[in-house]
PDB file of C-alpha atoms in Angstrom:
ATOM      1  CA  MET A   1       2.111   6.692  -8.840  1.00  0.00           C
ATOM      2  CA  PRO A   2       0.022   3.527  -8.476  1.00  0.00           C
ATOM      3  CA  LEU A   3       1.187   0.757  -6.190  1.00  0.00           C
ATOM      4  CA  PRO A   4      -0.210  -2.509  -7.555  1.00  0.00           C
ATOM      5  CA  LEU A   5      -1.068  -5.082  -4.946  1.00  0.00           C
ATOM      6  CA  PRO A   6       0.436  -8.580  -5.028  1.00  0.00           C
ATOM      7  CA  GLY A   7      -1.629 -10.816  -7.295  1.00  0.00           C
ATOM      8  CA  ARG A   8      -2.956  -7.860  -9.322  1.00  0.00           C
ATOM      9  CA  ASP A   9      -1.986  -5.964 -12.460  1.00  0.00           C
ATOM     10  CA  THR A  10       1.791  -5.969 -13.007  1.00  0.00           C
ATOM     11  CA  ARG A  11       2.229  -8.189  -9.942  1.00  0.00           C
ATOM     12  CA  ALA A  12      -0.236 -10.840 -11.124  1.00  0.00           C
ATOM     13  CA  GLY A  13       2.409 -13.575 -10.876  1.00  0.00           C
ATOM     14  CA  GLU A  14       2.776 -13.058  -7.138  1.00  0.00           C
ATOM     15  CA  PRO A  15       0.449 -14.656  -4.591  1.00  0.00           C
ATOM     16  CA  ARG A  16      -2.226 -12.370  -3.183  1.00  0.00           C
ATOM     17  CA  LEU A  17      -1.715 -11.260   0.386  1.00  0.00           C
ATOM     18  CA  THR A  18      -4.666 -11.991   2.636  1.00  0.00           C
ATOM     19  CA  ASP A  19      -3.029 -10.869   5.876  1.00  0.00           C
ATOM     20  CA  PRO A  20      -3.510  -7.106   6.458  1.00  0.00           C
ATOM     21  CA  THR A  21      -0.193  -6.792   8.295  1.00  0.00           C
ATOM     22  CA  ALA A  22       1.703  -8.441   5.443  1.00  0.00           C
ATOM     23  CA  LEU A  23      -0.063  -6.176   2.948  1.00  0.00           C
ATOM     24  CA  MET A  24       0.886  -3.037   4.894  1.00  0.00           C
ATOM     25  CA  ASP A  25       4.481  -4.244   5.218  1.00  0.00           C
ATOM     26  CA  ASP A  26       4.616  -4.796   1.447  1.00  0.00           C
ATOM     27  CA  LEU A  27       3.130  -1.382   0.637  1.00  0.00           C
ATOM     28  CA  LEU A  28       5.305   0.479   3.139  1.00  0.00           C
ATOM     29  CA  CYS A  29       8.399  -1.196   1.724  1.00  0.00           C
ATOM     30  CA  ARG A  30       7.471  -0.280  -1.863  1.00  0.00           C
ATOM     31  CA  ALA A  31       6.284   3.248  -1.075  1.00  0.00           C
ATOM     32  CA  GLY A  32       8.847   4.129   1.574  1.00  0.00           C
ATOM     33  CA  PRO A  33      11.109   6.245  -0.659  1.00  0.00           C
ATOM     34  CA  LEU A  34       8.062   8.020  -2.102  1.00  0.00           C
ATOM     35  CA  THR A  35       6.790   9.208   1.277  1.00  0.00           C
ATOM     36  CA  ASP A  36       9.687  11.621   1.840  1.00  0.00           C
ATOM     37  CA  ALA A  37       7.796  14.265  -0.160  1.00  0.00           C
ATOM     38  CA  PRO A  38       4.148  15.331   0.079  1.00  0.00           C
ATOM     39  CA  TYR A  39       1.787  12.785  -1.452  1.00  0.00           C
ATOM     40  CA  ALA A  40      -1.901  12.009  -1.776  1.00  0.00           C
ATOM     41  CA  LEU A  41      -3.665   8.684  -1.421  1.00  0.00           C
ATOM     42  CA  TYR A  42      -6.654   7.518  -3.416  1.00  0.00           C
ATOM     43  CA  GLY A  43      -8.578   4.319  -3.177  1.00  0.00           C
ATOM     44  CA  HIS A  44     -12.005   3.168  -4.250  1.00  0.00           C
ATOM     45  CA  SER A  45     -14.038   0.751  -2.150  1.00  0.00           C
ATOM     46  CA  LEU A  46     -11.570  -1.689  -0.557  1.00  0.00           C
ATOM     47  CA  GLY A  47      -8.736   0.463  -1.924  1.00  0.00           C
ATOM     48  CA  ALA A  48      -9.985   3.337   0.243  1.00  0.00           C
ATOM     49  CA  LEU A  49      -9.736   1.139   3.328  1.00  0.00           C
ATOM     50  CA  VAL A  50      -6.230   0.050   2.325  1.00  0.00           C
ATOM     51  CA  ALA A  51      -5.258   3.709   1.744  1.00  0.00           C
ATOM     52  CA  HIS A  52      -6.622   4.672   5.171  1.00  0.00           C
ATOM     53  CA  HIS A  53      -4.630   1.944   6.915  1.00  0.00           C
ATOM     54  CA  PHE A  54      -1.556   2.822   4.862  1.00  0.00           C
ATOM     55  CA  ALA A  55      -1.806   6.472   5.961  1.00  0.00           C
ATOM     56  CA  HIS A  56      -2.028   5.397   9.594  1.00  0.00           C
ATOM     57  CA  GLU A  57       0.894   2.976   9.320  1.00  0.00           C
ATOM     58  CA  ALA A  58       3.048   5.474   7.413  1.00  0.00           C
ATOM     59  CA  ALA A  59       2.372   8.156  10.036  1.00  0.00           C
ATOM     60  CA  THR A  60       3.247   5.882  12.950  1.00  0.00           C
ATOM     61  CA  ALA A  61       6.319   4.510  11.169  1.00  0.00           C
ATOM     62  CA  GLY A  62       7.728   8.009  10.941  1.00  0.00           C
TER      63      GLY A  62
END
């Protein structure tokens, strides 16, 4: 299930987040219920970096 970033795709009307902490908070909030089951992350270029940081934050958040 894709998670569009603020300012992109279906969330184009929202301001883009330029602060990495705010971006992770947004993604963790939106994906939180989805992380109760096994999941895979995919990102290309900057998306791969975002996915890597998301995996780290999700693991430390419990």
